[in-house]
Short mmCIF file of N, CA and C in Angstrom, two decimals:
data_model
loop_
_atom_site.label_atom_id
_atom_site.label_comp_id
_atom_site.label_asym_id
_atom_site.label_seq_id
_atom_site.Cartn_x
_atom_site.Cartn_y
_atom_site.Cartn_z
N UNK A 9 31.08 29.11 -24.77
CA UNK A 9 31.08 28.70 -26.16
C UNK A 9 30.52 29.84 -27.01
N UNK A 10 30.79 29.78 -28.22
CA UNK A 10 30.58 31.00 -29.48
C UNK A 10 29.87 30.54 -30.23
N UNK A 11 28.75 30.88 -30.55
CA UNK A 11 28.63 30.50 -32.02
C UNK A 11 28.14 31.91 -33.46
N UNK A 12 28.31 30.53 -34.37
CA UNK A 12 28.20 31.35 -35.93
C UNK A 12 26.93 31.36 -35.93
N UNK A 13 26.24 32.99 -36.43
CA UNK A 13 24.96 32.98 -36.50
C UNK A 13 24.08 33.27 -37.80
N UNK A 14 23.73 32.75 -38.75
CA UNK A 14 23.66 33.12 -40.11
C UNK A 14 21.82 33.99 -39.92
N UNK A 15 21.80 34.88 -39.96
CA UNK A 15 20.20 35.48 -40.16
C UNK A 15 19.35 35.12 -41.68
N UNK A 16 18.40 35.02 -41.65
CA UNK A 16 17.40 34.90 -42.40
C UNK A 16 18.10 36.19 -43.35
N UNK A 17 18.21 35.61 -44.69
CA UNK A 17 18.85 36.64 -45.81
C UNK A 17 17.62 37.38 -46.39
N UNK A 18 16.91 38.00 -46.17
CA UNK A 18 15.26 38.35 -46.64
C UNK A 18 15.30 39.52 -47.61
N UNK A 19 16.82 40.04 -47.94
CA UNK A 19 16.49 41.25 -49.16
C UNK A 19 17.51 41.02 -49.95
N UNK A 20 17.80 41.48 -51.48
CA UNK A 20 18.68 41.57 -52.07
C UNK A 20 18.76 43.17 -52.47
N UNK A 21 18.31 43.75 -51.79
CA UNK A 21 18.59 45.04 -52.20
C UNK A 21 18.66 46.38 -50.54
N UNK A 22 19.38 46.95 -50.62
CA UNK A 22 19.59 47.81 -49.36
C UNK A 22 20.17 49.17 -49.44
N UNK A 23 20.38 50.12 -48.92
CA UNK A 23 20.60 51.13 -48.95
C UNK A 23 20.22 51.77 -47.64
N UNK A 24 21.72 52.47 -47.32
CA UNK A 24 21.57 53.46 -45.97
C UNK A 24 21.36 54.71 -46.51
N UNK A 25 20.08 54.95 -45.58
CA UNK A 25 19.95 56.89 -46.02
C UNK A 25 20.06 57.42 -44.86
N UNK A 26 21.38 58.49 -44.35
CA UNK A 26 21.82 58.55 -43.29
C UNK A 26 21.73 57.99 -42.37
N UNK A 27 20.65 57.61 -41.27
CA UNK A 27 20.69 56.52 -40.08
C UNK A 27 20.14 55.23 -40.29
N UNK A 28 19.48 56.24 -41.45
CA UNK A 28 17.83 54.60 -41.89
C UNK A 28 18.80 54.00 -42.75
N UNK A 29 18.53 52.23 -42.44
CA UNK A 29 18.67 51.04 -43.01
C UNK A 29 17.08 50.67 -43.81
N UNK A 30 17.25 51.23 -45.45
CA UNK A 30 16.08 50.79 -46.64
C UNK A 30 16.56 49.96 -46.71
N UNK A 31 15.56 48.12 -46.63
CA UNK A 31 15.63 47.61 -47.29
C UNK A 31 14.54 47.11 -48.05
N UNK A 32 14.64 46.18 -49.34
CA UNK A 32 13.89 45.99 -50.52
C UNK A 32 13.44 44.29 -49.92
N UNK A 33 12.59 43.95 -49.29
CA UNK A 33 12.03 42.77 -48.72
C UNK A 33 11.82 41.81 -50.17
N UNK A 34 12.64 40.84 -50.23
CA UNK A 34 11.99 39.71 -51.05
C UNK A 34 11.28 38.81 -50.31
N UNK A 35 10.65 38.49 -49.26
CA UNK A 35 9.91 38.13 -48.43
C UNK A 35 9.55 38.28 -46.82
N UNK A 36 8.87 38.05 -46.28
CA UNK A 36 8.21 38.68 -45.00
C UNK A 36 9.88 38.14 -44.02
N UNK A 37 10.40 38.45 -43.49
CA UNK A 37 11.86 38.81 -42.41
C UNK A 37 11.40 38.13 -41.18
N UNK A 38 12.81 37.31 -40.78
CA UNK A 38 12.25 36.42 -39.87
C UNK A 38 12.58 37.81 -38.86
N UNK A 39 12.86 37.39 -36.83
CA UNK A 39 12.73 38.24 -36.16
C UNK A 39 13.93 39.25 -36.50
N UNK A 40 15.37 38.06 -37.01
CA UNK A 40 16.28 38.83 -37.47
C UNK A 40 16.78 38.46 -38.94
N UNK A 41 16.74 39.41 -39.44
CA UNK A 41 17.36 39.73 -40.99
C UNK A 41 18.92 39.85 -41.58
N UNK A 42 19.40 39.17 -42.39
CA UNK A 42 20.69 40.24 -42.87
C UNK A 42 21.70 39.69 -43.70
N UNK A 43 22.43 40.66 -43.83
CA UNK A 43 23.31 40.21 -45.08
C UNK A 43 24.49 40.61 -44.72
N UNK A 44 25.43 40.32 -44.15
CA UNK A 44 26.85 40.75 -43.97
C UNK A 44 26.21 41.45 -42.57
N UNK A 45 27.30 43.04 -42.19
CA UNK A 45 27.40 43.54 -41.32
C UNK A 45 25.87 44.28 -41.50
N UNK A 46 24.83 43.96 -42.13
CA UNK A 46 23.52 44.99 -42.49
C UNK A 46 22.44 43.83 -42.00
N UNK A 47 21.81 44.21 -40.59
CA UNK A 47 20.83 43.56 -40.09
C UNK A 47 19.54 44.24 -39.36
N UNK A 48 18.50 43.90 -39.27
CA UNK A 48 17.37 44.75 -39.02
C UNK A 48 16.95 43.24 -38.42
N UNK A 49 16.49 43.76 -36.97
CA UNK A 49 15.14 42.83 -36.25
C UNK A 49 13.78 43.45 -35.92
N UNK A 50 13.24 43.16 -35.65
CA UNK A 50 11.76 43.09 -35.09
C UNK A 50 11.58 43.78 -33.59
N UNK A 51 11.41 44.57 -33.31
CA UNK A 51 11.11 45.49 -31.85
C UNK A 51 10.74 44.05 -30.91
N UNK A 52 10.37 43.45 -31.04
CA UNK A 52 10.13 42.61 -29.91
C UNK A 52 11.28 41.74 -29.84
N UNK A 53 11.96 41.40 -30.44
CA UNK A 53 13.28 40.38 -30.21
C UNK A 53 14.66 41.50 -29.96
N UNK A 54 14.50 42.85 -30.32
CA UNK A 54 15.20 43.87 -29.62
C UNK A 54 14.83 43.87 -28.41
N UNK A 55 13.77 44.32 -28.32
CA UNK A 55 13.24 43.74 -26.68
C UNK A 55 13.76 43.00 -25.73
N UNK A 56 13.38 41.69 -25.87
CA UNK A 56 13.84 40.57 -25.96
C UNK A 56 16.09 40.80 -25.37
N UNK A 57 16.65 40.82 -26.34
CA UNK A 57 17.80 41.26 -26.29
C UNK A 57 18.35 42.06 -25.05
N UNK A 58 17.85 43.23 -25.06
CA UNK A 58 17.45 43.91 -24.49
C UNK A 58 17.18 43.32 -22.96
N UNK A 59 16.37 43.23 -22.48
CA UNK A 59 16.07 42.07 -21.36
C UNK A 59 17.09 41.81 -21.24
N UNK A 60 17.17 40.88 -21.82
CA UNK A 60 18.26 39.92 -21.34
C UNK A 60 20.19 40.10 -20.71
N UNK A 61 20.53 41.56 -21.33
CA UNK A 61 20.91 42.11 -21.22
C UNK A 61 22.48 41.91 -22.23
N UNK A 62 22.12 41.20 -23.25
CA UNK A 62 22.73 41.24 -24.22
C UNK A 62 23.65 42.17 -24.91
N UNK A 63 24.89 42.53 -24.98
CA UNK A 63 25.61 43.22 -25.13
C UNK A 63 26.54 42.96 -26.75
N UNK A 64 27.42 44.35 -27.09
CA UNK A 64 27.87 44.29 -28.16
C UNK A 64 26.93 44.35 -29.18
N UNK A 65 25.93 45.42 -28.95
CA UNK A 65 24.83 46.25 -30.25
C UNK A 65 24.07 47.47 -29.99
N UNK A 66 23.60 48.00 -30.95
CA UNK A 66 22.88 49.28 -30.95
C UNK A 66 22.03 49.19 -31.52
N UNK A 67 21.10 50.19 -32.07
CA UNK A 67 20.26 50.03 -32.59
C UNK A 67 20.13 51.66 -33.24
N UNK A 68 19.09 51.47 -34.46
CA UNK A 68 18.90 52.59 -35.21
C UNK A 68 17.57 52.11 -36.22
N UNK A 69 17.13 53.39 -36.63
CA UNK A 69 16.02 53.40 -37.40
C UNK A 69 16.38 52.44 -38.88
N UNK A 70 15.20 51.90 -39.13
CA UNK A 70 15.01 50.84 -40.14
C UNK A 70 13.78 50.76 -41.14
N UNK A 71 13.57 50.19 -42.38
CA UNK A 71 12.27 50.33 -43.05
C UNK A 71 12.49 49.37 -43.98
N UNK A 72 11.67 48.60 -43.84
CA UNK A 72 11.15 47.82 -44.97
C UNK A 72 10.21 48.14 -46.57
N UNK A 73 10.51 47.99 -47.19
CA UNK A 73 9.13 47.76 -47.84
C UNK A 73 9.54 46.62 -48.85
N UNK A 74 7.90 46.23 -49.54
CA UNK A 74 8.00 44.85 -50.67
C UNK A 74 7.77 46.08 -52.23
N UNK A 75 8.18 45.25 -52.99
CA UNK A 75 7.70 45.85 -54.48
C UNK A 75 7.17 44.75 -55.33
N UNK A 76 6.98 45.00 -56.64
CA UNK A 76 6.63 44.20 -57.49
C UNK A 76 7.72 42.89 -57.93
N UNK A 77 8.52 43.18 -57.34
CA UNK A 77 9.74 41.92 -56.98
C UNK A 77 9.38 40.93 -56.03
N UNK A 78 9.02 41.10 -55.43
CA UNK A 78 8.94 40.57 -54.06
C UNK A 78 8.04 39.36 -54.71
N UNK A 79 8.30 38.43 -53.55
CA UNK A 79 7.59 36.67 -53.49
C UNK A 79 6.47 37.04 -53.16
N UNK A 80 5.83 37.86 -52.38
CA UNK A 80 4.70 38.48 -51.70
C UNK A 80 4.24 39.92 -51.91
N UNK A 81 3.83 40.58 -53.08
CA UNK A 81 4.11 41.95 -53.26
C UNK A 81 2.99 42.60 -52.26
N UNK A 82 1.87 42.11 -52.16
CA UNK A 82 0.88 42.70 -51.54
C UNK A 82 1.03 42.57 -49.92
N UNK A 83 2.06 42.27 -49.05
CA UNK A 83 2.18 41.99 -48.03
C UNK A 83 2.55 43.59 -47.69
N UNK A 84 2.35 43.61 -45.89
CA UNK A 84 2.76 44.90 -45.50
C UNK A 84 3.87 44.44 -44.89
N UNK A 85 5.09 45.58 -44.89
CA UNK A 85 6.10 45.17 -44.32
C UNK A 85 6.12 45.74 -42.78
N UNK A 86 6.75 44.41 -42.12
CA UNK A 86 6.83 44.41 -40.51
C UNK A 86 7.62 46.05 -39.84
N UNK A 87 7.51 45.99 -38.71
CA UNK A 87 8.24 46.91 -38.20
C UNK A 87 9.54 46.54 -37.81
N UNK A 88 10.49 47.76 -38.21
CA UNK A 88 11.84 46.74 -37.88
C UNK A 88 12.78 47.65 -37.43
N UNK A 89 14.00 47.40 -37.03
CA UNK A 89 14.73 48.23 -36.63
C UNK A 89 16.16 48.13 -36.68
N UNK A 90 17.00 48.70 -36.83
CA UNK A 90 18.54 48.37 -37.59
C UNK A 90 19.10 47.67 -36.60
N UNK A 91 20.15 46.69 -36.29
CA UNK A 91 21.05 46.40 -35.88
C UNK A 91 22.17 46.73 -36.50
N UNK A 92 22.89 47.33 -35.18
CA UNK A 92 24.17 47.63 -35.38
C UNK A 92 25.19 46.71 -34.46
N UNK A 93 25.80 45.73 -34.84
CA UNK A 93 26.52 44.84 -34.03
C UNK A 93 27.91 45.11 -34.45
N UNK A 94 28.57 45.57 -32.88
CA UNK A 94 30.07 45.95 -32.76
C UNK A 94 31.03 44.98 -33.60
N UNK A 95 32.69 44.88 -33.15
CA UNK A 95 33.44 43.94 -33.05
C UNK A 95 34.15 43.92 -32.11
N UNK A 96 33.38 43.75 -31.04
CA UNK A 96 33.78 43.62 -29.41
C UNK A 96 34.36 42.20 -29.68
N UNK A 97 35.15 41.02 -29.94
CA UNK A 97 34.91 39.83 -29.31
C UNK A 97 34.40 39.14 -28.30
N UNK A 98 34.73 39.98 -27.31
CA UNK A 98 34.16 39.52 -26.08
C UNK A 98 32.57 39.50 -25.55
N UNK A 99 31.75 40.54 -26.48
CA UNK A 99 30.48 40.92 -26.42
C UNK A 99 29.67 39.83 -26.94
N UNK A 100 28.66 39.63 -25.86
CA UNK A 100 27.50 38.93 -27.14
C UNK A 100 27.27 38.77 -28.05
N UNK A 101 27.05 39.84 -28.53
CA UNK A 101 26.98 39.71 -29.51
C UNK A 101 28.27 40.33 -30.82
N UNK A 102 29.12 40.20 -32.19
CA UNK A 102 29.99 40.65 -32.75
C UNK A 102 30.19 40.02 -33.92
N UNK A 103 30.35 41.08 -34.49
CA UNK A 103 30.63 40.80 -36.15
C UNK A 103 31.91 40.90 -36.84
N UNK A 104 32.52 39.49 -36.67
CA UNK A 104 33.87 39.30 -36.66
C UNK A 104 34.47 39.07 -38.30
N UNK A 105 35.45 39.62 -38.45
CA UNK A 105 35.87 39.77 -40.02
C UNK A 105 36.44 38.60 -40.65
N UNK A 106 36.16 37.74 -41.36
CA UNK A 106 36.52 36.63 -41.85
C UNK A 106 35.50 35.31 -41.66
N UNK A 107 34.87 35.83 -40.43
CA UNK A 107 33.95 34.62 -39.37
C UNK A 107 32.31 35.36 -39.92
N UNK A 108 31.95 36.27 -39.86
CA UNK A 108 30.45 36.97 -39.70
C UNK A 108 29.77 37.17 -38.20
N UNK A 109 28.84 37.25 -38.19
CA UNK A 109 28.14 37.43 -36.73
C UNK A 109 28.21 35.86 -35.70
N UNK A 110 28.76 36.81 -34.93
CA UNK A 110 29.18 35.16 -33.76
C UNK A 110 28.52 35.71 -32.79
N UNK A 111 28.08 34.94 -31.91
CA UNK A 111 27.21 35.35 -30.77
C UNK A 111 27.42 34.49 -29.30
N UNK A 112 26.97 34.64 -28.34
CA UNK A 112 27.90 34.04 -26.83
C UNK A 112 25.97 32.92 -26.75
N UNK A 113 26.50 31.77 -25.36
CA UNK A 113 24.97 31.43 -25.35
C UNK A 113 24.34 32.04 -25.04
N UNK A 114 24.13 33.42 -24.09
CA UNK A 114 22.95 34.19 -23.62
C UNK A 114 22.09 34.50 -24.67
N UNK A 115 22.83 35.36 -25.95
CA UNK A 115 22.47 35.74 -26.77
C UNK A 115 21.89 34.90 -27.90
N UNK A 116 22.59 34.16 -28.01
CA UNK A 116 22.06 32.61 -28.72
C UNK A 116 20.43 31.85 -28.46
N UNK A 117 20.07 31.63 -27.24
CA UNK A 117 19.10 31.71 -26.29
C UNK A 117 17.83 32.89 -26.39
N UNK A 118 17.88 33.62 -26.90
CA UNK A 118 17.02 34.79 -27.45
C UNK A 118 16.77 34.42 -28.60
N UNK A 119 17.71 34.66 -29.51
CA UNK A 119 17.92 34.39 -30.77
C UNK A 119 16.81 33.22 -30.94
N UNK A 120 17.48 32.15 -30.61
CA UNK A 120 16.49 30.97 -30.71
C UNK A 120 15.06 30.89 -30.49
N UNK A 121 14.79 31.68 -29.56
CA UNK A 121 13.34 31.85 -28.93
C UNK A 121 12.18 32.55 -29.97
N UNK A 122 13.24 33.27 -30.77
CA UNK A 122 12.15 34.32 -31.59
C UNK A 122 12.86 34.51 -32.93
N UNK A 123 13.53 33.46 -33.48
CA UNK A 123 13.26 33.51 -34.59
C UNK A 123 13.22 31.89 -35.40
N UNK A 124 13.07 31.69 -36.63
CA UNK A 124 12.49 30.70 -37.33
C UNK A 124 13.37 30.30 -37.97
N UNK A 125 13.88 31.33 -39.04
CA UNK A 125 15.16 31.05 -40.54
C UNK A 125 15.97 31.57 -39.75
N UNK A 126 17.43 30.85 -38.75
CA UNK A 126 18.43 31.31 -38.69
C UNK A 126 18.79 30.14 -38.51
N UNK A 127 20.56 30.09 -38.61
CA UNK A 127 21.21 28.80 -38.44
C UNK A 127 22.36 29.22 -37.45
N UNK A 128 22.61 28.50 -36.75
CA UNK A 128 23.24 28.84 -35.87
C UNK A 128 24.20 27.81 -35.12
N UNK A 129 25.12 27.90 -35.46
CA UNK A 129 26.19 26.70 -35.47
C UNK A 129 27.33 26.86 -34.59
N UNK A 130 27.86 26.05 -33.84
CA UNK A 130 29.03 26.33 -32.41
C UNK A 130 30.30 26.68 -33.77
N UNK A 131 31.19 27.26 -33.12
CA UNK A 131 32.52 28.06 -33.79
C UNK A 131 33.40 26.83 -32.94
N UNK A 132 34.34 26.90 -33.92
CA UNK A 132 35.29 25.28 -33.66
C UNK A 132 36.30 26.37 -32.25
N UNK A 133 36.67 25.72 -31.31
CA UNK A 133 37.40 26.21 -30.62
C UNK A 133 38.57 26.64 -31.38
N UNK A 134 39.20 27.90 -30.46
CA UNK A 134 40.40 28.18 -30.96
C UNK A 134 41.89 27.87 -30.46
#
């Protein structure tokens, strides 16, 4: 089974500066973050992933910070790290065009374990 995985939407503002994924935190980021194909998790649920042996992603440098926007300006921002999720279908994990990030149960199963704000819903058979 597949499912649709919606991440915790935690910035409205982003920008790639060559590898680094800036984003503008409107509040503290659950383990995973994102907005479309632009996602950043938490070193320990990469980890996590990782382990498990979760397939269909990469990873790359990432940065947070809050500003005077932010719900929380005085907060420090977490450590985080880019996700880069293929469009393998077949992979764990994939970021499918029309659908968004769909994920297999292994990966689902992580997901769940370590983070809070995500929704995560079975994909209607095809």
């Amino acid at each position: 089974m597949r499912y649709f995985v919606e991440p915790d939407p935690a910035w409205d503002l982003s920008e790639l500066d060559g590898e680094t994924l800036s984003v503008e935190l409107s509040w503290m980021p659950d383990a995973l973050a994102g907005r479309l194909e632009e996602l950043v998790a938490t070193p320990p649920l990469v980890q996590a992933l990782l382990a498990a042996d979760v397939s269909g992603f990469s990873t790359g440098p990432a940065r947070g910070y809050f500003t005077e926007n932010s719900l929380d300006d005085s907060a420090v921002a977490p450590e985080l790290r880019r996700l880069v999720v293929g469009d393998d279908p077949a992979a764990d994990l994939a970021y499918v065009p029309d659908v968004g990030l769909v994920a297999s149960e292994r990966a689902v199963a992580v997901l769940r374990a370590h983070c809070s704000s995500i929704t995560i819903e079975p994909l209607p058979a095809s």
